[in-house]
C-alpha positions as a printed Julia matrix, in Angstrom:
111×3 Matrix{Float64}:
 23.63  52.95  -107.67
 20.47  51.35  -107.85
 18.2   54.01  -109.7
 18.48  57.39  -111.78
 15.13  59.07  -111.28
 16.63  62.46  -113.43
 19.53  64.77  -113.8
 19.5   65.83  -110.11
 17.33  62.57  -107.93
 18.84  58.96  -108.22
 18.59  56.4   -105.41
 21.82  54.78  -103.74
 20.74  51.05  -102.28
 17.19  52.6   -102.79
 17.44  55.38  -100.97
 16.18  58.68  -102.58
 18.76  61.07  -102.89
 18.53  64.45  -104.49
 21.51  66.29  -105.42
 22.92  69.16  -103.35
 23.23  72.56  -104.48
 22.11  71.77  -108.16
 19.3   72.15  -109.99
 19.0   70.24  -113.79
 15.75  70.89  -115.85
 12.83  69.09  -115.31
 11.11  66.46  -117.69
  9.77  68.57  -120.49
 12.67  71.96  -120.15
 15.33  71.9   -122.22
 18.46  70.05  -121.56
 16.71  67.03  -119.43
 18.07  64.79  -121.17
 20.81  65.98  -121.4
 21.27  65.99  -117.98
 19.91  62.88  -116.97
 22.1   60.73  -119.67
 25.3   62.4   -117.72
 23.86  61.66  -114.53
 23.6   58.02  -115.99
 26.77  57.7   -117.47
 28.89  59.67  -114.66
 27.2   56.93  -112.5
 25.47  54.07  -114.26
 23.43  51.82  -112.48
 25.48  49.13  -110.37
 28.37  51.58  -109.91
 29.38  52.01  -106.52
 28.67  55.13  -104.93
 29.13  57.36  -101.9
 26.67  59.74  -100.84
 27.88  62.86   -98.26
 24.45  64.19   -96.64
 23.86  67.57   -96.31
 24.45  68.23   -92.76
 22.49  71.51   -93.38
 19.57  70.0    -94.76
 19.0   66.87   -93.09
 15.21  67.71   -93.04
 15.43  66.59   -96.68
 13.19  67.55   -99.22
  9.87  65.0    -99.95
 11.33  62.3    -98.12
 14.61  62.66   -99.57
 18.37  62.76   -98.66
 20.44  65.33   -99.74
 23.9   65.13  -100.63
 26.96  65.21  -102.61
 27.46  61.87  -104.96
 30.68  60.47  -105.46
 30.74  57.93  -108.06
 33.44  54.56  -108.83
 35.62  56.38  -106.75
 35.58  59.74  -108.58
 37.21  62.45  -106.78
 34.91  64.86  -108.54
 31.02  64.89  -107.21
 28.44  64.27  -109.88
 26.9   67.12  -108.31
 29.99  69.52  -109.79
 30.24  67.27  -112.86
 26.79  68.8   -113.61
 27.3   72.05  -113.06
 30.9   72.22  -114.6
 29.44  71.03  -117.78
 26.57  73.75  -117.34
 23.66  71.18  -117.23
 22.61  72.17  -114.12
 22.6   75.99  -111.95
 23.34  76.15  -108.49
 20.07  75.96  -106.07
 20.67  79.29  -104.73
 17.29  79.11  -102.4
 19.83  77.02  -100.15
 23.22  79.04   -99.92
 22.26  80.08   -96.66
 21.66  76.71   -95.15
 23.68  73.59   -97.04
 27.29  72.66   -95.79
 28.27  72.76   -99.3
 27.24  76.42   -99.97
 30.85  77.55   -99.8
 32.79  74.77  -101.46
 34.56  76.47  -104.26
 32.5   74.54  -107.21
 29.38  75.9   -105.58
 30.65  79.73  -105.11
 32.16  79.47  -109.03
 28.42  78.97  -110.27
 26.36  81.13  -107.43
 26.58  81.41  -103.95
């Protein structure tokens, strides 16, 4: 981990990568902070991380990968650490497109 940009964007050996399936509020909304301290201390900076990219949305979105985050060897993804802990909803403008769209932590919270 080389970066935490918010709750939902961090960058992995400084690539941009934005979150799968989950959207955290943005700076200003409530709960950003929130959000972004879990993202930071579910993966600090210097942890090592693995990133699965969205094979559904390897467009990417402004030049970034998407994926699912695994942090320090965390069987859990940071992506359903957020929404488990309802700090983020799921990004239900991709349930029809992202691999990840019927993994059960994504169908608990939306899709």
């Amino acid at each position: 981990m080389t970066e935490i940009v918010d709750g939902d964007t961090l960058d992995v050996n400084n690539v941009r990568v934005r979150l799968a399936m989950v959207n955290t509020p943005e700076v200003g909304e409530s709960g950003y902070d929130t959000a972004t301290d879990t993202t930071e201390s579910e993966c600090p900076v210097g942890s090592e991380s693995l990133v699965d990219e969205d094979d559904g949305q390897k467009g990417g979105s402004f030049g970034r990968l998407i994926g699912v985050v695994h942090c320090n060897g965390n069987s859990i993804s940071l992506n359903q650490v957020l929404l488990e802990a309802n700090m983020a909803v799921v990004y239900e403008d991709f349930c029809e497109v992202s691999e990840f769209a019927s993994d059960s932590w994504v169908t608990r919270h939306g899709c």
